[in-house]
Coordinates of C-alpha atoms in Angstrom, one line a residue:
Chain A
X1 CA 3.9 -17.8 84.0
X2 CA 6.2 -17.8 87.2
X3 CA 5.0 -21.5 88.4
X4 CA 6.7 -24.4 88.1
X5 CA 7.0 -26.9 84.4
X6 CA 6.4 -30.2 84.4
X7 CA 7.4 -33.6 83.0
X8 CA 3.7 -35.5 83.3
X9 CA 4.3 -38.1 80.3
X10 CA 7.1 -40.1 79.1
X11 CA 7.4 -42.3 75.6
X12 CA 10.4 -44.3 74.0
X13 CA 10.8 -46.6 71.1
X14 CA 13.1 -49.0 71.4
X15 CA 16.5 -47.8 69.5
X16 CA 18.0 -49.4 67.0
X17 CA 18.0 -50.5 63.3
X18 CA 14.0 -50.0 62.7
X19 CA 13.7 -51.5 59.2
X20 CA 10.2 -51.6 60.1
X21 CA 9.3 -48.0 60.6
X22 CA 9.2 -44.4 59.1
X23 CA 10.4 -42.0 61.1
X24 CA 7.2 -40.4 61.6
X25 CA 5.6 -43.9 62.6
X26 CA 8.9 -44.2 65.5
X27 CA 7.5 -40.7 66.5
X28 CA 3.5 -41.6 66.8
X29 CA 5.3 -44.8 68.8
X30 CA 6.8 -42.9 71.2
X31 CA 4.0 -40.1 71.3
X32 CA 1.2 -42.8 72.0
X33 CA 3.3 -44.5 74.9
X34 CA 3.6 -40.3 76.3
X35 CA 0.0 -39.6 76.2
X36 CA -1.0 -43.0 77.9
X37 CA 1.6 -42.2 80.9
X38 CA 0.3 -38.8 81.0
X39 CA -3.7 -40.1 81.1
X40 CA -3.7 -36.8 78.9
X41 CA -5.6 -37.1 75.1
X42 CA -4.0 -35.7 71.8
X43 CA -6.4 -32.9 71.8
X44 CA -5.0 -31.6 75.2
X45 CA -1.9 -30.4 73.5
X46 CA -1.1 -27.0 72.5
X47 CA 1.6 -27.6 70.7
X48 CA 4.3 -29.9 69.7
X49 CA 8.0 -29.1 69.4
X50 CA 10.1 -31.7 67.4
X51 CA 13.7 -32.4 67.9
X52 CA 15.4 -33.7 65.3
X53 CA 18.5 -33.3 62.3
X54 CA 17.2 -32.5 59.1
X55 CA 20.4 -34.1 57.0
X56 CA 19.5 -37.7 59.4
X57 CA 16.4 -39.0 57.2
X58 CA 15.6 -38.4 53.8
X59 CA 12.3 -36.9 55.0
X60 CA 12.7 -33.0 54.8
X61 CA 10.8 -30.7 57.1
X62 CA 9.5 -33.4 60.0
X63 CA 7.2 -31.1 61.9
X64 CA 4.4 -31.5 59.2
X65 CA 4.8 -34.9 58.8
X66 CA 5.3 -35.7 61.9
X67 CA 2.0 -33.5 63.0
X68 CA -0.1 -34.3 60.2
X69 CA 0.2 -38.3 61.1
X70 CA -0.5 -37.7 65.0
X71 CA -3.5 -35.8 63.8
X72 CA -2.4 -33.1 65.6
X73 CA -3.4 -30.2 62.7
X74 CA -3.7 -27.7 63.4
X75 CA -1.6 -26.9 66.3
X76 CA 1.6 -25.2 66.8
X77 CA 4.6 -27.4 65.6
X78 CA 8.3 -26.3 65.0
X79 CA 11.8 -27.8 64.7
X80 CA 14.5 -27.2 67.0
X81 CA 17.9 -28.2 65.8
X82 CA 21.4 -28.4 68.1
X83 CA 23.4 -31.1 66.0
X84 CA 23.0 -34.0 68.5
X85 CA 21.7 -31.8 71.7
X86 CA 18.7 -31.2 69.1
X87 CA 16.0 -33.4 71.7
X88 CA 16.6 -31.0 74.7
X89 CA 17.2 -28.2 72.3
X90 CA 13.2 -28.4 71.9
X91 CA 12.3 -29.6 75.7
X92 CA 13.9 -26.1 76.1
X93 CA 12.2 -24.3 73.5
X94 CA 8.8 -26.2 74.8
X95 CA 9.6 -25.0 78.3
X96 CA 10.2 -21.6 77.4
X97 CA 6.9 -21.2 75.6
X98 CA 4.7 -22.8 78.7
X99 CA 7.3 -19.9 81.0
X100 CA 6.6 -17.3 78.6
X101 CA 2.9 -18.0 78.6
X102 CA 1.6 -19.1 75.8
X103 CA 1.0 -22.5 76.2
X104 CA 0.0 -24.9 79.2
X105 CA 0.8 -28.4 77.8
X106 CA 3.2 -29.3 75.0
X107 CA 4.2 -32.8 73.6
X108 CA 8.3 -32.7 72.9
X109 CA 9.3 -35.3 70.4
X110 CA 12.6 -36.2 69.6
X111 CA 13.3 -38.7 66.4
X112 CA 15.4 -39.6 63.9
X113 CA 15.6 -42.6 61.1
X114 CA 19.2 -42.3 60.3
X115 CA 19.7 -46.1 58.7
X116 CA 17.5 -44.9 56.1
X117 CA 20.6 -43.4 54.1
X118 CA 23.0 -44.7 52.2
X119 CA 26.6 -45.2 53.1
X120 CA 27.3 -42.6 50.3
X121 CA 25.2 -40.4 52.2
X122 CA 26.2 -41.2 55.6
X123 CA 30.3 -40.4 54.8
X124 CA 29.5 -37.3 52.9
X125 CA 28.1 -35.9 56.1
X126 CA 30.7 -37.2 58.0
X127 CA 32.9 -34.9 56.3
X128 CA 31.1 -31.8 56.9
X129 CA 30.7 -32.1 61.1
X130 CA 33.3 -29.8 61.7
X131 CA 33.7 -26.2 60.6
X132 CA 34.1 -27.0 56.5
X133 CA 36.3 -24.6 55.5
X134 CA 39.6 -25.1 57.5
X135 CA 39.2 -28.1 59.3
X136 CA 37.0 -30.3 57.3
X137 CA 39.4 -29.7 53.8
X138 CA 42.0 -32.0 55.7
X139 CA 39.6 -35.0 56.2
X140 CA 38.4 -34.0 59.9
X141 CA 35.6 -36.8 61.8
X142 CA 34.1 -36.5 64.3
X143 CA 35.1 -39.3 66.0
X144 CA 39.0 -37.5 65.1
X145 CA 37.8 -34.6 66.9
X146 CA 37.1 -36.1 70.0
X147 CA 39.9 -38.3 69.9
X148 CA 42.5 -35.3 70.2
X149 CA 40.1 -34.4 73.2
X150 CA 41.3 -37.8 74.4
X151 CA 45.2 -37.4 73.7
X152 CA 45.2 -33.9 74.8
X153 CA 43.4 -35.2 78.3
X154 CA 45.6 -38.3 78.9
X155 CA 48.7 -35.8 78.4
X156 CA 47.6 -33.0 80.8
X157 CA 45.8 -35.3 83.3
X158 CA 47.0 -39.1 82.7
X159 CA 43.9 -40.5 81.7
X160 CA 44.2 -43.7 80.8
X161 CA 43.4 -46.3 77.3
X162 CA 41.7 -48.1 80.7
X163 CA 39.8 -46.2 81.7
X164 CA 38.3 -45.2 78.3
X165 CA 37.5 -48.8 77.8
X166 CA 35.6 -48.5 81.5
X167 CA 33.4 -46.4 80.1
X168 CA 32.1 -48.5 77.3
X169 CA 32.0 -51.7 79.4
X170 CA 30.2 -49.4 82.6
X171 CA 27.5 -48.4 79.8
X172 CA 27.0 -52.1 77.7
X173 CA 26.8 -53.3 81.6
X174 CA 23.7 -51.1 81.9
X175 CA 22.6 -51.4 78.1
X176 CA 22.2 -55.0 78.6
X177 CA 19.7 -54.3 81.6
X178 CA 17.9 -52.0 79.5
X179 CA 15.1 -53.4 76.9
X180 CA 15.0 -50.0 74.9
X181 CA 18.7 -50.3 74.5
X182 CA 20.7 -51.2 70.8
X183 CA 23.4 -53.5 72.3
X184 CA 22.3 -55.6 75.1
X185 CA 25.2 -57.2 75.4
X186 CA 28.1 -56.9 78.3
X187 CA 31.3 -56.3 76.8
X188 CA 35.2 -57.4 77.9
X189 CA 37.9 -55.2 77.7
X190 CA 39.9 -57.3 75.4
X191 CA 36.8 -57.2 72.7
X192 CA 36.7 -53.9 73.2
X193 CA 40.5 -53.6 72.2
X194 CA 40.3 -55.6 69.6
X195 CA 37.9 -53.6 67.8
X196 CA 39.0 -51.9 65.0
X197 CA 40.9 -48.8 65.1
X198 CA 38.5 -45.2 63.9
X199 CA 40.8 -42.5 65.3
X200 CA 43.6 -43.1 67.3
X201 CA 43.4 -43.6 70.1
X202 CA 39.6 -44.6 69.9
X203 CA 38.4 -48.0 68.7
X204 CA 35.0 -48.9 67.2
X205 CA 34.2 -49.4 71.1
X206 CA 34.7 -46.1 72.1
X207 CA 31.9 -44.5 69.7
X208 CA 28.5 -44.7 70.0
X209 CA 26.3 -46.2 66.9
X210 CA 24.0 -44.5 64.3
X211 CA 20.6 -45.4 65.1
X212 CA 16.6 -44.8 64.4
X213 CA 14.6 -44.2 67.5
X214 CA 12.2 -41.5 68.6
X215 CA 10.9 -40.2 72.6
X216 CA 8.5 -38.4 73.7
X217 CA 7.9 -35.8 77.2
X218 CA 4.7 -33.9 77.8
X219 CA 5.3 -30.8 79.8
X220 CA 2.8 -29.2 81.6
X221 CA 2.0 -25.4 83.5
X222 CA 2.0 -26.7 87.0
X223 CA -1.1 -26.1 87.9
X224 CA -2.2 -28.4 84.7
X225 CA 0.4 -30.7 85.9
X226 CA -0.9 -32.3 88.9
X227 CA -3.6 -34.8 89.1
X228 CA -2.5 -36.3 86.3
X229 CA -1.8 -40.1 86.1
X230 CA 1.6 -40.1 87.9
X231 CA 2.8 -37.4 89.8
X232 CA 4.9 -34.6 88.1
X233 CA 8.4 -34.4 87.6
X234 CA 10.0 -30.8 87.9
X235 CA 12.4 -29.3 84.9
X236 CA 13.9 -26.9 87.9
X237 CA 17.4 -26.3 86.4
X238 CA 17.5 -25.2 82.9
X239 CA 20.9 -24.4 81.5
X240 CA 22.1 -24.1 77.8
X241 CA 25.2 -22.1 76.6
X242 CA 27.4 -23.1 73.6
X243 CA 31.1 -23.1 72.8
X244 CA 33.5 -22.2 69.6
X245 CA 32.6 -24.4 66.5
X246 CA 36.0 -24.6 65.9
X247 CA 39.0 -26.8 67.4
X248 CA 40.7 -23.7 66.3
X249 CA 39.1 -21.0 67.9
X250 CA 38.7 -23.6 71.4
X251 CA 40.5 -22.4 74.4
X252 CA 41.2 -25.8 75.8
X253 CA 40.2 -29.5 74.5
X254 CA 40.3 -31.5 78.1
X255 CA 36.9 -30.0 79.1
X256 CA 33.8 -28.3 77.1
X257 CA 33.0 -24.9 78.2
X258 CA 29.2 -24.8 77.2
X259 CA 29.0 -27.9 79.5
X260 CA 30.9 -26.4 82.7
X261 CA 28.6 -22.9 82.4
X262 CA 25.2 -24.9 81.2
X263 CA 25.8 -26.6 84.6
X264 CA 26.5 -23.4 86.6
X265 CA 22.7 -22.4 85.5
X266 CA 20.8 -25.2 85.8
X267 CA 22.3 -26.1 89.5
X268 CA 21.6 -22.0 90.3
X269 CA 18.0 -22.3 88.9
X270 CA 17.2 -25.9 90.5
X271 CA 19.0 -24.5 94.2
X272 CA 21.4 -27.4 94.2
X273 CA 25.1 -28.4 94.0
X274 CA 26.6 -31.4 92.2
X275 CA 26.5 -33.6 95.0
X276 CA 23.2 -33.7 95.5
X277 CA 22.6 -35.3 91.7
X278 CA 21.8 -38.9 92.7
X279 CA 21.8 -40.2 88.8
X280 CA 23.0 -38.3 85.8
X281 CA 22.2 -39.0 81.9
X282 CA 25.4 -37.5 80.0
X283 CA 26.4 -37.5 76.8
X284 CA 28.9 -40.0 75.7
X285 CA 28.6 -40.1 72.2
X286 CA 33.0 -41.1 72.5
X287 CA 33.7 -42.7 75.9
X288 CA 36.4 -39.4 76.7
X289 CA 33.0 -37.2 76.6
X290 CA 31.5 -39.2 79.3
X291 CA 34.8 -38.4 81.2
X292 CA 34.6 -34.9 80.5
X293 CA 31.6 -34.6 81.7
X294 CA 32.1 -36.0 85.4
X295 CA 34.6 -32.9 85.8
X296 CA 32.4 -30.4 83.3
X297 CA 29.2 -31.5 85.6
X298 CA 31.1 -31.9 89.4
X299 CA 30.5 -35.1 89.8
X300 CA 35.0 -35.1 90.5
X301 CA 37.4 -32.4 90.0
X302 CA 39.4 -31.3 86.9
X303 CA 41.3 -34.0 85.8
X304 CA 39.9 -37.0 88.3
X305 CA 37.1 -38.1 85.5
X306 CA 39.7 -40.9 84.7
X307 CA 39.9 -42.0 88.2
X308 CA 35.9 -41.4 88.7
X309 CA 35.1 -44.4 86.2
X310 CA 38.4 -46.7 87.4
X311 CA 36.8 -46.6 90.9
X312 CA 32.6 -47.4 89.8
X313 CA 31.7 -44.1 91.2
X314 CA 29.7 -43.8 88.4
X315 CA 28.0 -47.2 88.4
X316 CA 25.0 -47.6 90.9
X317 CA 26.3 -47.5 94.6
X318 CA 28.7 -45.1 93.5
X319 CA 29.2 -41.1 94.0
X320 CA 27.1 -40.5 91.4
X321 CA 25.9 -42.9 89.1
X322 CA 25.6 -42.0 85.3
X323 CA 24.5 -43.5 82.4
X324 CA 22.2 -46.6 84.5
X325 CA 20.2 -46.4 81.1
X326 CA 23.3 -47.3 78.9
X327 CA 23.9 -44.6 77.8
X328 CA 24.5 -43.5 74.0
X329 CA 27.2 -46.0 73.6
X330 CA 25.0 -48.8 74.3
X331 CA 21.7 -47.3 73.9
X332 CA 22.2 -46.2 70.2
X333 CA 22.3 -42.5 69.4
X334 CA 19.0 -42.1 66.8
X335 CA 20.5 -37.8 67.0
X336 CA 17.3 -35.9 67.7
X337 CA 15.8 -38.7 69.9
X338 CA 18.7 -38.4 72.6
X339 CA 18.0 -35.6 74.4
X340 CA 14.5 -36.9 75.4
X341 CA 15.1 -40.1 75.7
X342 CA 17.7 -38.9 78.5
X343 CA 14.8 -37.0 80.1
X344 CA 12.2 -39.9 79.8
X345 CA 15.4 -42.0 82.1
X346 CA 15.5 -39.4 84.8
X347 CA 11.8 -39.1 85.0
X348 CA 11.6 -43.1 85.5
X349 CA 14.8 -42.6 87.6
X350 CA 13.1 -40.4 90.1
X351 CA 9.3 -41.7 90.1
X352 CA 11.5 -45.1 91.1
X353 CA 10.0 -47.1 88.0
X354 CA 13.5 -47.9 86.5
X355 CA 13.3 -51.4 87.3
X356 CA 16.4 -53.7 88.2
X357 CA 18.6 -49.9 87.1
X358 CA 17.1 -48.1 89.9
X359 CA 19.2 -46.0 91.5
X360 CA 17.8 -45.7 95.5
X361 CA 16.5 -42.2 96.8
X362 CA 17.2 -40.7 93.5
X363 CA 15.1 -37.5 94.2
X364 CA 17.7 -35.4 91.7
X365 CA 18.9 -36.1 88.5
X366 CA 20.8 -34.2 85.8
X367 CA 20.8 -34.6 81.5
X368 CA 23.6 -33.5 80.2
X369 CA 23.2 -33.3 76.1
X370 CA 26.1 -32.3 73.9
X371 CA 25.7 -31.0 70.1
X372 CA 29.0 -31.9 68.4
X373 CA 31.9 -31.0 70.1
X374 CA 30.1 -28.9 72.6
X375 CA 28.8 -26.5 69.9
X376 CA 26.2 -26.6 71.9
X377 CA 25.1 -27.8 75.5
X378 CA 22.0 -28.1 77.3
X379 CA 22.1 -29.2 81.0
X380 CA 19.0 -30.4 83.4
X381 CA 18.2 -30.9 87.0
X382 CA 15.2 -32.9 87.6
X383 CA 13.1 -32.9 91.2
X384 CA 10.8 -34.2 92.2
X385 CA 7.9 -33.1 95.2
X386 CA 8.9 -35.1 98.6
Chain B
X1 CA 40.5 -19.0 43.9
X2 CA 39.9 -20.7 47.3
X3 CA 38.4 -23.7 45.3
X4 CA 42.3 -24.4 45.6
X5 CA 42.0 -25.2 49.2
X6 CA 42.5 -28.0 50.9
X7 CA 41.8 -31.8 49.3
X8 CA 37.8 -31.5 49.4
X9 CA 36.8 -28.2 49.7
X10 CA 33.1 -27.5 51.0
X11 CA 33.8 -23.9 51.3
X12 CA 35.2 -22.1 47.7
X13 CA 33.6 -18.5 47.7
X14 CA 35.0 -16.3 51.1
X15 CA 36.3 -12.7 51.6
X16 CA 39.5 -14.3 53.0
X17 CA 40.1 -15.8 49.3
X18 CA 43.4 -14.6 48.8
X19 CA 45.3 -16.1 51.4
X20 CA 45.0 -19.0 48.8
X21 CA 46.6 -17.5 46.3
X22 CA 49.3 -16.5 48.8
X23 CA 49.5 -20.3 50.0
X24 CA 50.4 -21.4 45.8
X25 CA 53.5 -18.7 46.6
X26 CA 54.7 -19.6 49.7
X27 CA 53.3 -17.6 51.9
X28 CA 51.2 -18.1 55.2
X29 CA 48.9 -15.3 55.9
X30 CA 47.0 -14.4 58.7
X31 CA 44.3 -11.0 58.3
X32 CA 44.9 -8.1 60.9
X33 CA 42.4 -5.8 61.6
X34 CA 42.0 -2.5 60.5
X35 CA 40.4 -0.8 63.0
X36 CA 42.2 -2.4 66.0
X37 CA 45.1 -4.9 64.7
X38 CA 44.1 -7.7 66.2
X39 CA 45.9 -10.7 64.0
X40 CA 43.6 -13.9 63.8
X41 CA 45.5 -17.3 62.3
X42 CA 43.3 -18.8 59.9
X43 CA 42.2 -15.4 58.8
X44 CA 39.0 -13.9 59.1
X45 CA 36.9 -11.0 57.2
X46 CA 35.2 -10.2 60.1
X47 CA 37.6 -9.3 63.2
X48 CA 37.2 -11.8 66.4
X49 CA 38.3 -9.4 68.9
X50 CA 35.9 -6.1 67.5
X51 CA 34.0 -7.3 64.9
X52 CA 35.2 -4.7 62.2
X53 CA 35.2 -5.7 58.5
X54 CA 38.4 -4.5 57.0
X55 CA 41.8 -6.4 57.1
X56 CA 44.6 -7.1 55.4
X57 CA 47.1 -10.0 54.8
X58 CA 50.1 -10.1 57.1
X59 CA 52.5 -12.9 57.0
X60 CA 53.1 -15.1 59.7
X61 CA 56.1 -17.9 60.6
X62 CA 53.9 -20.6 60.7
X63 CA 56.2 -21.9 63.8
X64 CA 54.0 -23.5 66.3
X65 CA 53.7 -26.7 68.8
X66 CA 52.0 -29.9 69.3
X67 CA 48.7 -29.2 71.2
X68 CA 46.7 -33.0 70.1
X69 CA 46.8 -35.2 67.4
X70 CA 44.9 -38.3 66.3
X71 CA 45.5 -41.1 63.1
X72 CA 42.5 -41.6 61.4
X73 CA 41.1 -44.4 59.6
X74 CA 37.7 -44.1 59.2
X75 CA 37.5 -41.6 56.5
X76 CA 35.1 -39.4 55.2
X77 CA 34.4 -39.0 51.2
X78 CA 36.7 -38.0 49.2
X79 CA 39.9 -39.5 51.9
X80 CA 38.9 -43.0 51.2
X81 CA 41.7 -43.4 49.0
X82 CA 44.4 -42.0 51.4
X83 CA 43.5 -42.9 54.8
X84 CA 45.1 -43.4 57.4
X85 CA 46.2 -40.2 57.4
X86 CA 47.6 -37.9 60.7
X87 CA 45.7 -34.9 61.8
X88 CA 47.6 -32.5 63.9
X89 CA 46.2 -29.2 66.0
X90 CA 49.2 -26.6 66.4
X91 CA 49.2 -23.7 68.4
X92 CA 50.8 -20.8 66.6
X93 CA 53.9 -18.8 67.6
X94 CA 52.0 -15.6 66.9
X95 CA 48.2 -16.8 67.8
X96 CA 45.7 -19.1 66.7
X97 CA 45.9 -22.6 65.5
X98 CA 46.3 -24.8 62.1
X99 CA 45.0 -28.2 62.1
X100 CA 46.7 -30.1 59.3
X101 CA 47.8 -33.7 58.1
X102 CA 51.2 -34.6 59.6
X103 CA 54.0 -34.2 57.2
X104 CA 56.4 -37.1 55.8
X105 CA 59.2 -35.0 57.6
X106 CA 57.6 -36.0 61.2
X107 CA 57.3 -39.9 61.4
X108 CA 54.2 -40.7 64.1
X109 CA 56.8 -42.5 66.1
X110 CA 58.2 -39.3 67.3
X111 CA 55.0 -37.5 67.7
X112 CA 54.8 -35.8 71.1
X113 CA 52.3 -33.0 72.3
X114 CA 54.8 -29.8 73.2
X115 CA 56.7 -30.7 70.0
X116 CA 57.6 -28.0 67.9
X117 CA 56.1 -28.4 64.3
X118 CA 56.1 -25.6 61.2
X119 CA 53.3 -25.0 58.9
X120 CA 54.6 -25.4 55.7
X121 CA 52.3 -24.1 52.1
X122 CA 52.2 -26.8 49.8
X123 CA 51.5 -26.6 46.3
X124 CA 49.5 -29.9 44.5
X125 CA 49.6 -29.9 40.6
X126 CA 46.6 -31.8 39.8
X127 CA 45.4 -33.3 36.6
X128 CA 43.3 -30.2 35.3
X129 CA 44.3 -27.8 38.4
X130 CA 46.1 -27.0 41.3
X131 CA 45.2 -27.6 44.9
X132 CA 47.1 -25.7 47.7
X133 CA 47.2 -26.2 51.7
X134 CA 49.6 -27.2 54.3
X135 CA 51.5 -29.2 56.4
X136 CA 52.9 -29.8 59.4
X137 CA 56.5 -30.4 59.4
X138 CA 59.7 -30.8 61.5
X139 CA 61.3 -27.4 61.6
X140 CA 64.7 -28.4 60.4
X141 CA 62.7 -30.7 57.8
X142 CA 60.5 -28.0 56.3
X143 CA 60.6 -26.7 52.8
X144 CA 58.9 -23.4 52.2

């Protein structure tokens, strides 16, 4: 299959603490929602590819759950897993199989129930994010990790404890605008300071929040893909590359090199530059990775990410604006769910459905969707047809 | 005997075992290739540079600098009980990196990336065993 893939249905739960829900019910949610945007019916699927962490809900193996409540038996299902880049992890593993040829349409899912374990739970597997057997043995977090990313950046660059707290308030001043978000709720800079300290030098306002939540994309062969109920959105950059587990095997901490060369392919595949990106969804699971990605991405150069945010360049009007969604910080960051739920904003982005967030002429956007400390990163451009 | 390792240890059965054993006497060890000598710091069974699975222990200084650092407070299980506590990533005098706790030798005051810092083996007697790893200490502070 040589033609184009496209995006021809979009579903999202709204994220957040969803006491009322198993995770495979957040799925059917967001599923349902897809297949009514598409105008496509359940048995028009050839598959379904879930993204998702096994270790985030006490449910083991999702894909059969998952399938066997959509009704969806018995079709192809499979799990992809990337840490949290797990949701375009399986758009890329979907879009490969409808490239390769052996499918036409396939329903992505991404979910995750993670306030379904305990606290217990929850801090053992904070101590096992990093590589377990010389980094997590001295009490490693993830938030830690990112934080040196965030001293080692302000040294070489002079980023500022400003213009972290930019980020956050840039992405609650979105969140609030977005119904599906967690927090929707502007923020000041002197609550965010005041927030208690995780890893210096982040506060609880510089992390994004656990969360349950599930989205859903419908891909499609292109010839399949028009006609449908809205006009197709194009997957027409697809990068992915990965980067040392390790902080100890990592050639530099002020940028991710599975972001900068996930880029590279996607804007060689789509045909386009940075510039021409008129919204972005990056991932800023710590407000220093949202700054890393404006230089991993192109949106400025090396060391300017600080600047990029203390001027709005990423708010709407801006250079490039990023994150018109909320972002993970605001949005809540249910892992598997992420990715697509990223991909679900650019499609609304560019179909111009996104409401009081719409970014004008958006014609190109970009995901960007990290697994830990760029482990692994997957990188989007998104057209549409003039 | 890497079950010594480090306060929680996720990780006790490894080809590179030894260098725990090494750590209760004193010594730092990094593994050097067989096949092509390439040293790696922490060591590895399995070369990085060629991929070869022979080595042996070679000591190294442990002398190093300041590349990042953070103060944690939110602690995973098993660092309730001693948080905060100071993580620091050195870059090695010979190659590779450590990432260890701080030492009481270094207050945080003084903590400044490009700083020099020496990884120093530290031996824990516990209650029914011993625990081994190490920190990161001023150089004229350090105790071997």
């Amino acid at each position: 299959m040589s033609g184009r893939v496209g995006i021809v249905g979009i579903g999202h739960t709204p994220f957040g603490r969803r006491s009322d829900a198993t995770v495979q019910e957040l799925a059917a949610e967001a599923f349902r929602a897809a297949l009514a945007d598409s105008g496509l019916d359940r048995g028009h699927m050839d598959a379904v590819v879930v993204g998702s962490v096994p270790e985030y809900h006490k449910q083991r193996s999702l894909p059969g759950v998952v399938q066997e409540y959509l009704g969806l038996t018995p079709k192809p299902t499979w799990l992809t897993e990337a840490a949290c880049a797990s949701g375009s992890a399986a758009i890329r593993t979907a879009w490969m199989s409808i490239k390769a040829g052996v499918h036409d349409v396939v329903a992505v899912i991404g979910c995750q129930k993670m306030t379904e374990l305990e606290t217990a739970e929850i801090l053992a597997l904070m101590g096992r994010v990093g590589e377990v057997q010389w980094e997590s043995s001295f009490g490693s977090t993830f938030p830690g990790y990112y934080a040196m990313f965030a001293r080692r950046h302000m040294h070489e660059y002079g980023t500022t404890r400003e213009q972290l707290t930019a980020v956050a308030i840039k992405n609650h001043f979105y969140g609030a605008r977005n119904p599906l978000a967690m927090f929707r709720k502007e923020i000041t800079a002197e609550k965010a300071n005041a927030s208690e300290d995780v890893a210096t030098p982040f506060h609880v306002f510089d992390c994004c929040a656990n969360a349950d939540g599930a989205a859903c994309v419908i891909l499609a062969a292109e010839p399949r893909a028009r006609g449908l109920r809205k006009p197709p959105v194009w997957l027409s950059g697809m990068g992915c590359a990965s980067d040392t587990m390790s902080v100890l095997r990592r050639p530099s901490l002020t940028g991710l090199g599975s972001a900068q060369a996930a880029a590279a392919q996607a804007y060689a595949m789509a045909g386009v530059d940075a510039k021409r990106v008129r919204v972005a969804d990056v991932h800023d699971c710590f407000t220093i990775a949202e700054v890393l990605a404006y230089e991993d991405l192109g949106f400025c150069a090396k060391g300017e990410g600080g600047a990029f945010i203390a001027e709005n360049r990423s708010y709407i009007g801006g250079s490039t604006p990023v994150n018109v969604d909320g972002g993970l910080k605001a949005k809540g960051h249910p892992i598997g769910a992420t990715g697509v739920s990223m991909t679900t904003e650019i499609v609304k982005q560019l179909r111009g459905d996104a409401g009081e967030r719409q970014v004008p002429d958006a014609d190109v956007g970009l995901t960007h969707n990290v697994g830990g400390i760029g482990q692994y990163c997957f990188v989007q451009v998104l057209t549409r047809d003039e | 005997m890497f079950k010594w390792f480090g306060r929680v240890n996720h990780a006790p059965h490894t080809k590179v075992a030894e260098f725990a054993q090494h750590l209760r006497e004193g010594r730092l060890m990094a593994s050097r290739c067989e096949a092509c000598g390439h040293v790696s710091f922490p060591p590895r069974a399995d070369c990085e540079a060629c991929l070869h699975g022979a080595f042996t222990f070679v000591p190294v200084s442990g002398r190093g600098t300041l590349h990042t650092w953070t103060r944690i407070t939110a602690a995973p299980r098993g660092f309730e009980d001693v948080a905060p506590y100071t993580l620091g990533l050195v870059d090695l005098e010979e190659g590779g990196r450590a990432l260890a706790w701080i030492g009481a030798s270094v207050p945080e005051s003084s903590l400044a990336i490009g700083m020099p810092l020496q990884v120093t083996p530290r031996l824990h007697e516990d209650v029914e065993d011993i625990r081994v790893d190490y920190t990161l200490e001023s150089p004229k502070g350090a105790t071997a």
